Amino acid sequence: MKLQHTSSTTFPGELNLPVGAVGIFLGGLLMKRYKLGVVSGAQMSFVISFMAYLLLPLQSGTKCDNVQVAGLNLSYNGMLSECNRDCSCLAGEWDPVCSDNGITYTSPCLAGCSSFTDQEEDQCQQVHS
């Protein structure tokens, strides 16, 4: 998914809120349908939560390939190289850009871009090599 870093942090919250509301609604329907009291409702909640816990190992079978990030899991001759020496890059900045060779750089500056926009990099010496 290609999301901006601000969108990627709000996406889980936007997804969890309606799912939580549906869960509360369905739990209320089940309690009303089967005329469950407080203790029975708590027991039902425990059983359903335990069943969900038992399904967690299935998630270990779903994994994504690791993204190659220069300087994190891919050697990059020190984060500051020849193409970005005069840029005053901040090593802790996280605004990832992707290159056409499959390598992700932690920021446009560390990729060697002298100027960039949010959508597209211009004059990227390192990115378009």
XYZ file of C-alpha atoms in Angstrom:
129
model
C 0.000 0.000 0.000
C 1.453 3.316 -0.999
C 0.296 5.683 1.730
C 1.830 8.895 2.992
C 3.247 8.463 6.486
C 0.510 10.686 7.960
C -2.220 8.601 6.295
C -0.636 5.312 7.327
C -0.878 6.241 11.006
C -4.569 7.192 10.881
C -5.623 4.226 8.711
C -5.597 1.622 11.540
C -7.686 3.919 13.742
C -10.187 4.542 10.981
C -10.440 0.786 10.472
C -10.619 -0.211 14.152
C -13.404 2.178 15.120
C -16.139 0.696 12.887
C -14.959 -2.874 13.549
C -15.120 -2.253 17.308
C -18.597 -0.724 16.973
C -19.822 -3.756 14.994
C -18.334 -6.078 17.646
C -20.119 -4.227 20.446
C -23.381 -4.305 18.491
C -23.105 -8.032 17.714
C -22.176 -8.795 21.337
C -25.301 -6.945 22.473
C -27.435 -8.861 19.978
C -26.025 -12.200 21.178
C -26.644 -11.293 24.808
C -30.224 -10.236 24.034
C -30.953 -13.236 21.775
C -29.726 -15.794 24.297
C -30.827 -13.755 27.359
C -27.367 -13.729 28.890
C -26.673 -12.006 32.199
C -23.526 -10.176 33.205
C -21.617 -13.302 34.248
C -22.711 -15.264 31.176
C -21.805 -12.308 28.944
C -18.341 -12.167 30.510
C -17.926 -15.904 29.977
C -18.981 -15.560 26.330
C -16.495 -12.721 25.896
C -13.722 -14.842 27.421
C -14.499 -17.841 25.183
C -14.579 -15.716 22.015
C -11.344 -13.930 22.989
C -9.671 -17.264 23.709
C -10.758 -18.636 20.339
C -9.319 -15.541 18.638
C -6.082 -16.098 20.579
C -5.909 -19.676 19.292
C -6.153 -18.364 15.724
C -3.096 -16.097 16.130
C -0.562 -18.747 14.977
C -2.242 -18.665 11.562
C -0.914 -15.122 11.148
C 2.655 -16.390 11.317
C 2.095 -17.984 7.906
C 1.328 -14.611 6.356
C 4.394 -12.474 5.944
C 5.719 -9.927 3.542
C 9.153 -9.713 2.012
C 11.513 -7.394 3.848
C 11.985 -4.095 2.102
C 15.619 -3.268 1.414
C 16.274 0.030 3.209
C 19.655 1.647 2.670
C 21.454 2.039 5.974
C 19.034 -0.157 7.948
C 19.143 -3.663 6.508
C 21.281 -2.923 3.451
C 24.871 -1.652 3.498
C 25.111 1.998 2.425
C 28.738 3.069 3.061
C 27.639 5.042 6.079
C 24.391 6.956 5.766
C 26.117 9.990 4.327
C 27.730 9.198 0.985
C 29.324 11.188 -1.834
C 26.038 12.066 -3.539
C 24.529 13.718 -0.449
C 27.658 15.078 1.235
C 26.754 18.753 0.742
C 23.072 18.417 1.661
C 23.132 18.670 5.494
C 20.906 15.599 5.767
C 19.391 14.623 9.098
C 20.124 10.953 9.770
C 16.968 10.509 11.887
C 14.558 11.865 9.262
C 12.004 9.290 8.037
C 10.345 10.186 4.737
C 11.111 7.094 2.626
C 11.608 7.249 -1.132
C 11.903 4.279 -3.472
C 14.431 3.899 -6.247
C 13.981 2.120 -9.534
C 16.471 -0.574 -8.413
C 14.230 -1.686 -5.505
C 16.145 0.050 -2.718
C 14.312 2.347 -0.313
C 16.130 5.346 1.171
C 15.065 6.821 4.501
C 14.679 10.310 3.040
C 15.000 12.104 -0.298
C 18.064 13.904 1.052
C 19.877 10.650 1.883
C 18.897 9.325 -1.550
C 20.839 12.219 -3.065
C 17.930 14.434 -4.132
C 18.777 18.108 -4.287
C 15.069 19.026 -4.445
C 11.856 17.057 -4.170
C 8.095 17.227 -3.756
C 5.801 14.923 -1.798
C 4.834 12.939 -4.877
C 7.907 12.850 -7.066
C 11.647 13.318 -6.675
C 13.556 15.671 -8.963
C 17.265 15.602 -9.735
C 17.904 12.428 -7.705
C 21.517 11.470 -8.347
C 21.396 8.330 -6.171
C 17.814 7.287 -6.924
C 18.044 7.271 -10.713
C 21.587 5.916 -11.047
